[in-house]
Amino acid sequence: MRNIVSIYLIIASFFAISFSSYLLGKIKNSRTVLFFLNTLSYFIYMIGYVMEYNSNTLGDLVFWNHVQYLGVPFIPAFWLLVVLEYTNRLSRILKRRFLIVLIFSEPVTTMIMNFTNKYHYLYYKSIEVTEILGHNVLSLNKGHWYFVHTGYLITILFIALYFLFVQLKQDKSRRPLLSLFFLATTMPIFGIFMNILDVFKDAFDYSALAASISLFAIIFAFIKFDFLEIITTARHQLFEISYDALILLDVNYNILDVNSKAIEMFDVERREILNRNIDEVFFNDDGLLKILKEIDKGIWIKVKKESNEREHFYEITTVDVINRFTKKVGYLKTIRDITEEVQLKMELQRAAMTDSLTNLHNRFSFMELANKEFERAKRYNEIFCVQMIDIDDFKKINDSYGHAAGDLVLKSVGTILKTNFRINDIIGRIGGEEFAIVLVNTKLEDAEKRAENLRKMCEKTVLMYEDTIIQFTVSIGISEYREEFKSFEEILKAADLAMYCSKRSGKNKVTIYLTS
């Protein structure tokens, strides 16, 4: 029987230390380091106990008892840190270093007390060899510090149980794993009480047996539920370092987890939104709620709240979270900031539809908008007028002063048009020195007045180019939408004919198209 127990404890301890070493070798983080240190403490303790269990002389028995105390006092301390890390409390404990000192001061003191017991007998009042079932074992008369250490062990383990219990209530998705951790924490408590009560009077250390059961429960939890597994750790790291905001929801749209980018985007604390429904968290943004709940992919526009803020555009995509039974258990929402992409696209669209010199509509954009206005006026029986504007003797300006001077004149005309016409009027540069305007909901007589004002304004404009004064005039033709026109091109052609009449009759004039 002794040999079977010894072989079992050796196999358990070597399996545990090998598994924790494998994890530590694959990925090193706070969890794997703490788990390795916890397992190393178990390993030292159980190897020391097996050797003591199989020794006969008082010297050997005491020596291996000392070896055990290189590990056994630290097991609850390291396990508590593992539990704190897993329940997201370790970072707060580490900020209060005195708590770490407090946790480890007793194990260090106990180790010293055990090694120096022959000088004070505070840990064991006496140590003798007794024969039980044909084998020599240590008969230990427990001292005051032994019970202090026992109280410490039980206290630390109950603290770990408390944190696991709280996490069990909060984290339903990890209940199987947490339950195994809970079992692993309770087993050493049973072992301690079995030793104190000495139920079977066989001098066997039941804490060693309980420790082996705890180790197998922990390792089974790691393997079965991917805890500390490389895949899980890698997924967590990818989740956390993603450039996109990530929100993990259950099927009822309760927030299970968010990454740092989401915390930054929504400007909230993680604890403020975890385990809360999105209806509570985003109650003031109906657009966001609609996309999160009803649309697999959509664009969320975060409207600026202050004048110095800019609008932000976000693309939200959804991936269904499916468990191993092919049941949908939640949603992973990816929120990607596409503001720069949208703005670039808008700039490219604007560039494709805008004359770069005057910032007016180019011919393509002007004709597209003008055709839409033609169809609208035709459908609703409304009116509009078209002006064609041509800069007089523009070629002479280019030939006399250069193309830069001609560009200056074109920019000036563009500025005059933008500042003196309504925002709903359609203004474009449709040729080299030709401009066109669609005056929405405007009668012919009003269009003529506005054209005359424009002509006078251009006539009075004085430009300075390299110490040279440049003045220019424009010829303008006007046409009015009538049922006889079958397309906008016909109206534009009529205005163009009227403009050429202005040219032929001396330039710097306004002419109205009256007959077909």
Short mmCIF file of C-alpha atoms in Angstrom, two decimals:
data_model
loop_
_atom_site.label_atom_id
_atom_site.label_comp_id
_atom_site.label_asym_id
_atom_site.label_seq_id
_atom_site.Cartn_x
_atom_site.Cartn_y
_atom_site.Cartn_z
CA MET A 1 0.00 0.00 0.00
CA ARG A 2 2.83 2.40 0.91
CA ASN A 3 4.46 1.80 -2.48
CA ILE A 4 1.22 2.42 -4.38
CA VAL A 5 0.61 5.72 -2.56
CA SER A 6 4.22 6.78 -3.14
CA ILE A 7 4.07 6.00 -6.87
CA TYR A 8 0.73 7.82 -7.21
CA LEU A 9 2.04 10.97 -5.49
CA ILE A 10 5.25 10.96 -7.56
CA ILE A 11 3.29 10.56 -10.83
CA ALA A 12 0.86 13.31 -9.82
CA SER A 13 3.64 15.74 -8.87
CA PHE A 14 5.73 15.11 -12.01
CA PHE A 15 2.69 15.34 -14.28
CA ALA A 16 1.69 18.67 -12.70
CA ILE A 17 5.16 20.23 -12.89
CA SER A 18 5.59 19.01 -16.49
CA PHE A 19 2.25 20.50 -17.53
CA SER A 20 2.92 23.86 -15.88
CA SER A 21 6.46 23.94 -17.38
CA TYR A 22 4.98 23.27 -20.82
CA LEU A 23 2.57 26.19 -20.44
CA LEU A 24 5.30 28.48 -19.18
CA GLY A 25 7.58 27.51 -22.06
CA LYS A 26 4.90 28.23 -24.65
CA ILE A 27 3.75 31.56 -23.33
CA LYS A 28 4.94 33.58 -20.39
CA ASN A 29 2.49 35.87 -18.65
CA SER A 30 1.36 36.51 -15.09
CA ARG A 31 -1.05 33.55 -15.10
CA THR A 32 1.39 30.94 -16.37
CA VAL A 33 4.14 32.20 -14.04
CA LEU A 34 1.87 32.08 -10.97
CA PHE A 35 0.51 28.66 -11.92
CA PHE A 36 4.06 27.35 -12.36
CA LEU A 37 5.13 28.69 -8.96
CA ASN A 38 2.04 27.17 -7.36
CA THR A 39 2.73 23.81 -9.01
CA LEU A 40 6.44 23.98 -8.08
CA SER A 41 5.42 24.46 -4.45
CA TYR A 42 3.16 21.39 -4.72
CA PHE A 43 5.98 19.43 -6.38
CA ILE A 44 8.54 20.20 -3.66
CA TYR A 45 6.03 19.41 -0.96
CA MET A 46 4.91 16.06 -2.40
CA ILE A 47 8.40 14.84 -3.31
CA GLY A 48 9.56 15.78 0.19
CA TYR A 49 6.61 13.95 1.71
CA VAL A 50 7.11 10.79 -0.40
CA MET A 51 10.76 10.68 0.68
CA GLU A 52 9.78 11.19 4.33
CA TYR A 53 7.06 8.55 3.96
CA ASN A 54 9.67 6.04 2.83
CA SER A 55 12.44 6.92 5.32
CA ASN A 56 13.21 5.10 8.60
CA THR A 57 15.84 7.00 10.58
CA LEU A 58 15.07 10.11 12.60
CA GLY A 59 17.68 12.14 10.67
CA ASP A 60 16.21 11.25 7.27
CA LEU A 61 12.66 11.79 8.45
CA VAL A 62 13.47 15.28 9.81
CA PHE A 63 15.52 16.22 6.70
CA TRP A 64 12.68 15.41 4.30
CA ASN A 65 10.22 17.17 6.60
CA HIS A 66 12.35 20.30 6.18
CA VAL A 67 12.33 19.83 2.39
CA GLN A 68 8.53 19.81 2.40
CA TYR A 69 8.54 23.22 4.05
CA LEU A 70 10.38 24.72 1.11
CA GLY A 71 7.07 24.34 -0.74
CA VAL A 72 4.04 23.65 1.44
CA PRO A 73 3.74 27.08 3.17
CA PHE A 74 3.62 28.85 -0.22
CA ILE A 75 0.94 26.74 -1.92
CA PRO A 76 -2.11 28.73 -0.66
CA ALA A 77 -0.35 32.06 -1.28
CA PHE A 78 0.42 31.32 -4.93
CA TRP A 79 -3.02 29.77 -5.49
CA LEU A 80 -4.67 32.89 -4.08
CA LEU A 81 -2.71 34.99 -6.58
CA VAL A 82 -3.84 32.68 -9.41
CA VAL A 83 -7.46 33.14 -8.31
CA LEU A 84 -7.01 36.91 -8.00
CA GLU A 85 -5.50 37.06 -11.48
CA TYR A 86 -8.29 34.98 -12.99
CA THR A 87 -10.99 37.09 -11.30
CA ASN A 88 -9.34 40.33 -12.54
CA ARG A 89 -8.32 41.51 -9.06
CA LEU A 90 -4.57 40.92 -9.07
CA SER A 91 -3.68 44.28 -10.64
CA ARG A 92 -5.41 46.09 -7.77
CA ILE A 93 -3.60 43.94 -5.20
CA LEU A 94 -0.22 44.59 -6.84
CA LYS A 95 -0.77 48.33 -6.49
CA ARG A 96 -0.87 47.78 -2.72
CA ARG A 97 2.49 46.10 -2.20
CA PHE A 98 1.99 45.76 1.52
CA LEU A 99 -0.75 43.19 0.76
CA ILE A 100 1.74 41.04 -1.17
CA VAL A 101 4.19 41.33 1.73
CA LEU A 102 1.36 40.39 4.11
CA ILE A 103 0.42 37.33 2.04
CA PHE A 104 3.98 35.98 1.87
CA SER A 105 5.39 37.05 5.24
CA GLU A 106 3.68 34.17 7.07
CA PRO A 107 4.88 31.41 4.68
CA VAL A 108 8.46 32.73 4.86
CA THR A 109 8.24 32.89 8.66
CA THR A 110 6.82 29.33 8.81
CA MET A 111 9.64 27.99 6.65
CA ILE A 112 12.20 29.60 8.97
CA MET A 113 10.36 28.34 12.03
CA ASN A 114 10.43 24.78 10.69
CA PHE A 115 14.13 24.91 9.84
CA THR A 116 15.09 26.41 13.23
CA ASN A 117 12.63 24.46 15.36
CA LYS A 118 15.34 22.79 17.48
CA TYR A 119 16.29 26.20 18.86
CA HIS A 120 12.83 27.33 19.99
CA TYR A 121 10.34 24.42 19.58
CA LEU A 122 7.59 26.84 18.57
CA TYR A 123 6.58 24.82 15.52
CA TYR A 124 6.92 21.35 17.01
CA LYS A 125 7.15 20.94 20.77
CA SER A 126 8.80 17.57 20.25
CA ILE A 127 9.80 15.25 17.40
CA GLU A 128 9.99 11.49 17.89
CA VAL A 129 9.99 8.33 15.79
CA THR A 130 7.02 6.00 16.17
CA GLU A 131 6.36 2.67 14.46
CA ILE A 132 2.93 2.40 12.82
CA LEU A 133 1.93 -0.59 10.69
CA GLY A 134 5.54 -1.76 10.61
CA HIS A 135 7.02 1.57 9.42
CA ASN A 136 8.81 4.35 11.24
CA VAL A 137 7.01 7.71 11.10
CA LEU A 138 7.48 11.06 12.78
CA SER A 139 5.41 11.70 15.87
CA LEU A 140 5.04 15.46 15.95
CA ASN A 141 3.77 17.28 19.02
CA LYS A 142 2.43 20.46 17.41
CA GLY A 143 3.56 23.83 18.78
CA HIS A 144 1.95 27.27 18.83
CA TRP A 145 3.26 28.41 15.45
CA TYR A 146 1.96 25.23 13.79
CA PHE A 147 -1.58 26.33 14.63
CA VAL A 148 -0.83 29.91 13.55
CA HIS A 149 0.27 28.55 10.18
CA THR A 150 -2.77 26.27 9.97
CA GLY A 151 -5.04 29.26 10.63
CA TYR A 152 -3.23 31.19 7.90
CA LEU A 153 -3.68 28.35 5.39
CA ILE A 154 -7.39 28.05 6.08
CA THR A 155 -7.90 31.85 5.95
CA ILE A 156 -6.13 32.21 2.60
CA LEU A 157 -8.07 29.30 1.10
CA PHE A 158 -11.39 30.71 2.30
CA ILE A 159 -10.51 34.11 0.78
CA ALA A 160 -9.87 32.32 -2.54
CA LEU A 161 -13.20 30.51 -2.19
CA TYR A 162 -14.97 33.82 -1.61
CA PHE A 163 -13.57 35.39 -4.79
CA LEU A 164 -14.41 32.26 -6.79
CA PHE A 165 -17.95 32.26 -5.39
CA VAL A 166 -18.46 35.91 -6.38
CA GLN A 167 -17.11 35.18 -9.87
CA LEU A 168 -19.37 32.14 -10.17
CA LYS A 169 -22.41 34.37 -9.64
CA GLN A 170 -21.24 37.00 -12.11
CA ASP A 171 -19.70 34.88 -14.89
CA LYS A 172 -22.25 32.27 -15.97
CA SER A 173 -20.32 31.32 -19.10
CA ARG A 174 -17.38 29.95 -17.03
CA ARG A 175 -19.27 28.11 -14.33
CA PRO A 176 -17.88 24.62 -15.14
CA LEU A 177 -14.30 25.89 -14.94
CA LEU A 178 -14.93 27.98 -11.82
CA SER A 179 -16.61 25.00 -10.16
CA LEU A 180 -13.48 22.92 -10.69
CA PHE A 181 -11.39 25.72 -9.23
CA PHE A 182 -13.76 25.82 -6.28
CA LEU A 183 -13.30 22.06 -5.79
CA ALA A 184 -9.53 22.42 -6.07
CA THR A 185 -9.59 25.04 -3.32
CA THR A 186 -11.78 23.06 -0.92
CA MET A 187 -9.74 19.82 -1.09
CA PRO A 188 -6.70 21.17 0.86
CA ILE A 189 -9.08 22.41 3.60
CA PHE A 190 -10.39 18.85 4.07
CA GLY A 191 -6.82 17.56 4.15
CA ILE A 192 -5.84 20.08 6.83
CA PHE A 193 -8.76 19.13 9.06
CA MET A 194 -8.05 15.40 8.56
CA ASN A 195 -4.49 15.99 9.77
CA ILE A 196 -5.57 18.09 12.76
CA LEU A 197 -8.20 15.58 13.87
CA ASP A 198 -5.97 12.55 13.08
CA VAL A 199 -9.10 10.56 12.28
CA PHE A 200 -7.43 7.26 11.31
CA LYS A 201 -4.48 7.43 13.73
CA ASP A 202 -2.13 6.32 10.90
CA ALA A 203 0.19 9.37 10.79
CA PHE A 204 -0.56 9.74 7.06
CA ASP A 205 -0.48 13.31 5.71
CA TYR A 206 -3.87 13.64 4.04
CA SER A 207 -2.92 17.12 2.81
CA ALA A 208 -0.62 15.45 0.26
CA LEU A 209 -3.49 13.32 -1.06
CA ALA A 210 -5.80 16.34 -1.14
CA ALA A 211 -3.10 18.34 -2.93
CA SER A 212 -2.85 15.73 -5.69
CA ILE A 213 -6.64 15.80 -6.20
CA SER A 214 -6.51 19.62 -6.37
CA LEU A 215 -3.76 19.50 -8.99
CA PHE A 216 -5.70 17.07 -11.20
CA ALA A 217 -8.85 19.23 -10.88
CA ILE A 218 -6.92 22.36 -11.88
CA ILE A 219 -5.16 20.67 -14.82
CA PHE A 220 -8.44 19.14 -16.01
CA ALA A 221 -10.02 22.61 -15.90
CA PHE A 222 -7.14 24.06 -17.94
CA ILE A 223 -7.32 21.35 -20.60
CA LYS A 224 -11.10 20.94 -20.75
CA PHE A 225 -12.01 24.61 -20.85
CA ASP A 226 -8.95 26.04 -22.61
CA PHE A 227 -8.00 28.04 -19.52
CA LEU A 228 -4.39 29.22 -19.88
CA GLU A 229 -4.27 27.33 -23.16
CA ILE A 230 -2.23 29.05 -25.86
CA ILE A 231 -5.24 29.44 -28.12
CA THR A 232 -7.27 31.14 -25.41
CA THR A 233 -4.40 33.43 -24.45
CA ALA A 234 -3.71 34.30 -28.07
CA ARG A 235 -7.39 35.03 -28.68
CA HIS A 236 -7.51 37.23 -25.61
CA GLN A 237 -4.42 39.12 -26.74
CA LEU A 238 -5.80 39.56 -30.26
CA PHE A 239 -9.10 40.72 -28.77
CA GLU A 240 -7.34 43.24 -26.55
CA ILE A 241 -4.79 44.65 -29.04
CA SER A 242 -7.22 44.90 -31.97
CA TYR A 243 -7.20 48.28 -33.71
CA ASP A 244 -10.98 47.96 -33.94
CA ALA A 245 -13.40 48.23 -31.03
CA LEU A 246 -14.81 44.82 -30.09
CA ILE A 247 -17.96 44.15 -28.05
CA LEU A 248 -18.99 40.63 -27.02
CA LEU A 249 -22.74 40.28 -26.38
CA ASP A 250 -24.91 37.40 -25.28
CA VAL A 251 -28.13 36.61 -27.16
CA ASN A 252 -30.04 39.06 -24.95
CA TYR A 253 -27.59 41.85 -25.87
CA ASN A 254 -25.93 42.00 -22.45
CA ILE A 255 -22.30 43.12 -22.68
CA LEU A 256 -19.99 40.23 -21.69
CA ASP A 257 -16.67 41.81 -22.64
CA VAL A 258 -15.14 44.78 -24.43
CA ASN A 259 -11.58 45.53 -25.47
CA SER A 260 -9.49 48.60 -24.68
CA LYS A 261 -10.33 50.25 -28.01
CA ALA A 262 -14.06 50.09 -27.21
CA ILE A 263 -13.44 51.59 -23.76
CA GLU A 264 -11.54 54.44 -25.42
CA MET A 265 -14.17 54.92 -28.14
CA PHE A 266 -17.13 55.14 -25.75
CA ASP A 267 -15.15 56.92 -23.02
CA VAL A 268 -16.38 54.69 -20.20
CA GLU A 269 -14.90 52.46 -17.52
CA ARG A 270 -15.01 48.73 -18.25
CA ARG A 271 -16.78 47.97 -14.98
CA GLU A 272 -19.50 50.51 -15.83
CA ILE A 273 -20.76 48.58 -18.86
CA LEU A 274 -19.93 44.90 -18.24
CA ASN A 275 -22.98 42.68 -17.67
CA ARG A 276 -25.31 45.55 -18.62
CA ASN A 277 -27.74 45.56 -21.53
CA ILE A 278 -26.89 47.77 -24.51
CA ASP A 279 -30.29 49.49 -24.13
CA GLU A 280 -29.05 50.89 -20.80
CA VAL A 281 -25.52 51.74 -21.96
CA PHE A 282 -26.37 53.36 -25.33
CA PHE A 283 -29.87 54.65 -24.54
CA ASN A 284 -29.06 58.10 -25.96
CA ASP A 285 -28.02 56.86 -29.42
CA ASP A 286 -30.90 55.21 -31.29
CA GLY A 287 -28.84 54.85 -34.46
CA LEU A 288 -26.14 52.84 -32.72
CA LEU A 289 -28.69 50.67 -30.93
CA LYS A 290 -30.49 49.89 -34.19
CA ILE A 291 -27.27 48.74 -35.86
CA LEU A 292 -26.12 46.72 -32.84
CA LYS A 293 -29.45 44.92 -32.49
CA GLU A 294 -31.01 44.69 -35.95
CA ILE A 295 -28.36 45.01 -38.65
CA ASP A 296 -25.50 42.61 -39.37
CA LYS A 297 -23.49 45.37 -41.04
CA GLY A 298 -24.06 49.10 -40.99
CA ILE A 299 -22.53 52.53 -40.77
CA TRP A 300 -22.84 54.42 -37.49
CA ILE A 301 -22.36 58.19 -37.67
CA LYS A 302 -21.23 59.70 -34.40
CA VAL A 303 -22.53 63.25 -34.71
CA LYS A 304 -20.33 66.01 -33.33
CA LYS A 305 -21.58 67.53 -30.09
CA GLU A 306 -19.53 70.71 -30.24
CA SER A 307 -18.48 72.95 -33.11
CA ASN A 308 -14.81 72.06 -32.76
CA GLU A 309 -15.56 68.34 -33.05
CA ARG A 310 -15.86 66.48 -36.31
CA GLU A 311 -18.28 63.77 -37.29
CA HIS A 312 -16.95 60.24 -37.01
CA PHE A 313 -18.01 57.32 -39.18
CA TYR A 314 -17.86 53.73 -37.94
CA GLU A 315 -18.49 50.47 -39.75
CA ILE A 316 -20.14 47.87 -37.51
CA THR A 317 -20.05 44.19 -38.46
CA THR A 318 -21.45 41.18 -36.62
CA VAL A 319 -20.16 37.64 -36.18
CA ASP A 320 -22.46 35.11 -34.51
CA VAL A 321 -20.83 33.23 -31.62
CA ILE A 322 -21.69 29.53 -31.94
CA ASN A 323 -20.97 26.95 -29.22
CA ARG A 324 -19.88 23.36 -29.84
CA PHE A 325 -23.52 22.29 -30.00
CA THR A 326 -24.03 24.68 -32.97
CA LYS A 327 -26.24 26.90 -30.84
CA LYS A 328 -25.99 30.66 -31.14
CA VAL A 329 -24.85 31.98 -27.75
CA GLY A 330 -23.93 35.55 -28.57
CA TYR A 331 -22.56 38.14 -31.00
CA LEU A 332 -19.14 39.67 -31.56
CA LYS A 333 -19.55 43.24 -32.79
CA THR A 334 -16.59 44.84 -34.56
CA ILE A 335 -16.65 48.64 -34.72
CA ARG A 336 -14.07 50.06 -37.12
CA ASP A 337 -13.36 53.77 -37.43
CA ILE A 338 -13.71 54.56 -41.14
CA THR A 339 -13.77 58.34 -40.74
CA GLU A 340 -10.56 58.83 -42.72
CA GLU A 341 -11.78 56.49 -45.47
CA VAL A 342 -15.15 58.24 -45.72
CA GLN A 343 -13.56 61.67 -45.77
CA LEU A 344 -11.07 60.56 -48.43
CA LYS A 345 -13.92 59.12 -50.49
CA MET A 346 -15.86 62.35 -50.10
CA GLU A 347 -12.80 64.35 -51.12
CA LEU A 348 -12.31 62.16 -54.19
CA GLN A 349 -15.99 62.49 -55.08
CA ARG A 350 -15.79 66.23 -54.60
CA ALA A 351 -12.63 66.37 -56.74
CA ALA A 352 -14.34 64.30 -59.44
CA MET A 353 -17.30 66.71 -59.47
CA THR A 354 -15.56 70.02 -58.83
CA ASP A 355 -13.56 72.32 -61.02
CA SER A 356 -10.23 72.56 -59.19
CA LEU A 357 -9.57 76.17 -60.24
CA THR A 358 -12.87 77.80 -59.29
CA ASN A 359 -14.28 75.20 -56.83
CA LEU A 360 -17.54 75.25 -58.79
CA HIS A 361 -19.24 72.17 -60.22
CA ASN A 362 -17.44 70.81 -63.26
CA ARG A 363 -19.38 70.11 -66.46
CA PHE A 364 -20.22 66.49 -65.51
CA SER A 365 -21.49 67.41 -62.04
CA PHE A 366 -23.36 70.47 -63.30
CA MET A 367 -25.18 68.53 -66.00
CA GLU A 368 -26.10 65.73 -63.58
CA LEU A 369 -27.65 68.17 -61.09
CA ALA A 370 -29.26 70.27 -63.79
CA ASN A 371 -30.94 67.22 -65.36
CA LYS A 372 -32.36 66.29 -61.96
CA GLU A 373 -33.74 69.82 -61.56
CA PHE A 374 -35.25 69.58 -65.07
CA GLU A 375 -37.07 66.34 -64.15
CA ARG A 376 -38.22 67.79 -60.83
CA ALA A 377 -39.61 70.97 -62.45
CA LYS A 378 -41.33 68.90 -65.10
CA ARG A 379 -42.91 66.57 -62.52
CA TYR A 380 -44.12 69.32 -60.16
CA ASN A 381 -44.83 71.98 -62.82
CA GLU A 382 -42.26 74.41 -61.41
CA ILE A 383 -40.09 77.03 -63.10
CA PHE A 384 -36.39 77.74 -63.40
CA CYS A 385 -34.07 79.76 -65.60
CA VAL A 386 -30.60 79.13 -67.00
CA GLN A 387 -27.82 81.66 -67.48
CA MET A 388 -24.83 81.08 -69.78
CA ILE A 389 -21.88 83.34 -69.00
CA ASP A 390 -18.79 83.82 -71.16
CA ILE A 391 -15.78 86.01 -70.33
CA ASP A 392 -15.28 88.49 -73.14
CA ASP A 393 -11.93 88.46 -74.99
CA PHE A 394 -10.52 85.85 -72.61
CA LYS A 395 -8.00 84.68 -75.20
CA LYS A 396 -6.63 88.21 -75.41
CA ILE A 397 -6.09 88.22 -71.59
CA ASN A 398 -4.17 84.94 -71.82
CA ASP A 399 -2.11 86.12 -74.78
CA SER A 400 -1.35 89.53 -73.25
CA TYR A 401 -0.62 88.62 -69.63
CA GLY A 402 -0.17 84.84 -69.61
CA HIS A 403 -2.22 81.87 -68.44
CA ALA A 404 -1.67 82.71 -64.78
CA ALA A 405 -3.48 86.00 -65.34
CA GLY A 406 -6.27 84.11 -67.12
CA ASP A 407 -6.54 81.75 -64.12
CA LEU A 408 -6.82 84.78 -61.83
CA VAL A 409 -9.77 86.05 -63.89
CA LEU A 410 -11.47 82.63 -63.82
CA LYS A 411 -11.06 82.42 -60.02
CA SER A 412 -12.48 85.91 -59.65
CA VAL A 413 -15.58 85.02 -61.70
CA GLY A 414 -16.00 81.84 -59.62
CA THR A 415 -15.84 83.84 -56.38
CA ILE A 416 -18.37 86.38 -57.66
CA LEU A 417 -20.79 83.64 -58.65
CA LYS A 418 -20.47 81.76 -55.32
CA THR A 419 -20.99 84.89 -53.21
CA ASN A 420 -23.85 86.42 -55.16
CA PHE A 421 -26.13 83.48 -55.89
CA ARG A 422 -28.24 81.31 -53.60
CA ILE A 423 -26.97 78.06 -52.12
CA ASN A 424 -29.66 76.06 -53.93
CA ASP A 425 -28.76 77.53 -57.33
CA ILE A 426 -26.59 75.20 -59.44
CA ILE A 427 -23.40 76.90 -60.57
CA GLY A 428 -20.74 75.32 -62.78
CA ARG A 429 -17.79 75.96 -65.01
CA ILE A 430 -18.70 74.00 -68.13
CA GLY A 431 -15.96 75.09 -70.50
CA GLY A 432 -12.70 77.04 -70.67
CA GLU A 433 -14.17 80.49 -69.94
CA GLU A 434 -17.83 79.48 -69.92
CA PHE A 435 -20.01 79.27 -66.83
CA ALA A 436 -23.64 78.22 -66.38
CA ILE A 437 -26.19 78.76 -63.63
CA VAL A 438 -29.53 77.07 -62.96
CA LEU A 439 -31.66 79.53 -60.98
CA VAL A 440 -34.17 77.36 -59.15
CA ASN A 441 -37.78 78.63 -58.78
CA THR A 442 -36.86 81.88 -60.56
CA LYS A 443 -38.98 83.85 -63.05
CA LEU A 444 -37.48 85.20 -66.24
CA GLU A 445 -37.63 88.86 -65.15
CA ASP A 446 -35.86 88.02 -61.87
CA ALA A 447 -33.23 86.06 -63.74
CA GLU A 448 -32.66 89.06 -66.01
CA LYS A 449 -32.18 91.39 -63.01
CA ARG A 450 -29.69 89.05 -61.41
CA ALA A 451 -27.83 88.64 -64.69
CA GLU A 452 -27.60 92.40 -65.07
CA ASN A 453 -26.26 92.74 -61.53
CA LEU A 454 -23.67 90.07 -62.29
CA ARG A 455 -22.62 91.80 -65.51
CA LYS A 456 -22.13 95.12 -63.70
CA MET A 457 -20.21 93.48 -60.85
CA CYS A 458 -17.78 91.84 -63.27
CA GLU A 459 -17.40 95.11 -65.21
CA LYS A 460 -16.41 96.95 -62.02
CA THR A 461 -13.99 94.27 -60.81
CA VAL A 462 -10.33 95.33 -60.86
CA LEU A 463 -7.59 92.70 -60.55
CA MET A 464 -3.91 93.24 -59.90
CA TYR A 465 -1.49 90.86 -61.59
CA GLU A 466 2.24 91.54 -61.32
CA ASP A 467 1.69 95.29 -61.02
CA THR A 468 -0.70 95.20 -63.96
CA ILE A 469 -4.37 96.13 -63.69
CA ILE A 470 -6.69 93.66 -65.37
CA GLN A 471 -10.37 94.31 -66.00
CA PHE A 472 -12.87 92.12 -67.80
CA THR A 473 -16.51 91.90 -68.87
CA VAL A 474 -18.92 89.05 -69.46
CA SER A 475 -21.65 88.28 -71.98
CA ILE A 476 -24.73 86.53 -70.61
CA GLY A 477 -27.58 84.61 -72.23
CA ILE A 478 -30.78 83.59 -70.42
CA SER A 479 -33.37 80.91 -71.19
CA GLU A 480 -36.48 79.90 -69.28
CA TYR A 481 -37.86 76.39 -68.76
CA ARG A 482 -40.92 75.84 -70.97
CA GLU A 483 -42.88 72.73 -71.90
CA GLU A 484 -41.55 72.87 -75.44
CA PHE A 485 -38.09 71.91 -74.13
CA LYS A 486 -37.76 68.13 -74.05
CA SER A 487 -34.43 68.04 -72.19
CA PHE A 488 -32.16 70.25 -70.16
CA GLU A 489 -29.65 70.25 -73.01
CA GLU A 490 -32.21 72.12 -75.14
CA ILE A 491 -32.63 74.81 -72.45
CA LEU A 492 -28.86 75.13 -72.11
CA LYS A 493 -28.51 75.42 -75.89
CA ALA A 494 -31.12 78.20 -75.92
CA ALA A 495 -29.20 80.13 -73.23
CA ASP A 496 -26.00 79.55 -75.22
CA LEU A 497 -27.61 81.02 -78.35
CA ALA A 498 -28.76 84.06 -76.35
CA MET A 499 -25.23 84.48 -74.97
CA TYR A 500 -23.77 84.50 -78.50
CA CYS A 501 -26.32 87.16 -79.44
CA SER A 502 -24.80 89.26 -76.63
CA LYS A 503 -21.35 88.64 -78.10
CA ARG A 504 -22.40 89.64 -81.62
CA SER A 505 -24.16 92.77 -80.45
CA GLY A 506 -21.06 94.23 -78.78
CA LYS A 507 -20.34 92.04 -75.73
CA ASN A 508 -20.81 92.97 -72.08
CA LYS A 509 -24.55 92.50 -72.47
CA VAL A 510 -27.46 90.34 -71.26
CA THR A 511 -29.73 88.69 -73.84
CA ILE A 512 -32.91 86.67 -73.23
CA TYR A 513 -33.87 83.73 -75.45
CA LEU A 514 -37.41 84.45 -76.60
CA THR A 515 -38.18 82.30 -79.64
CA SER A 516 -37.43 78.73 -80.51
#
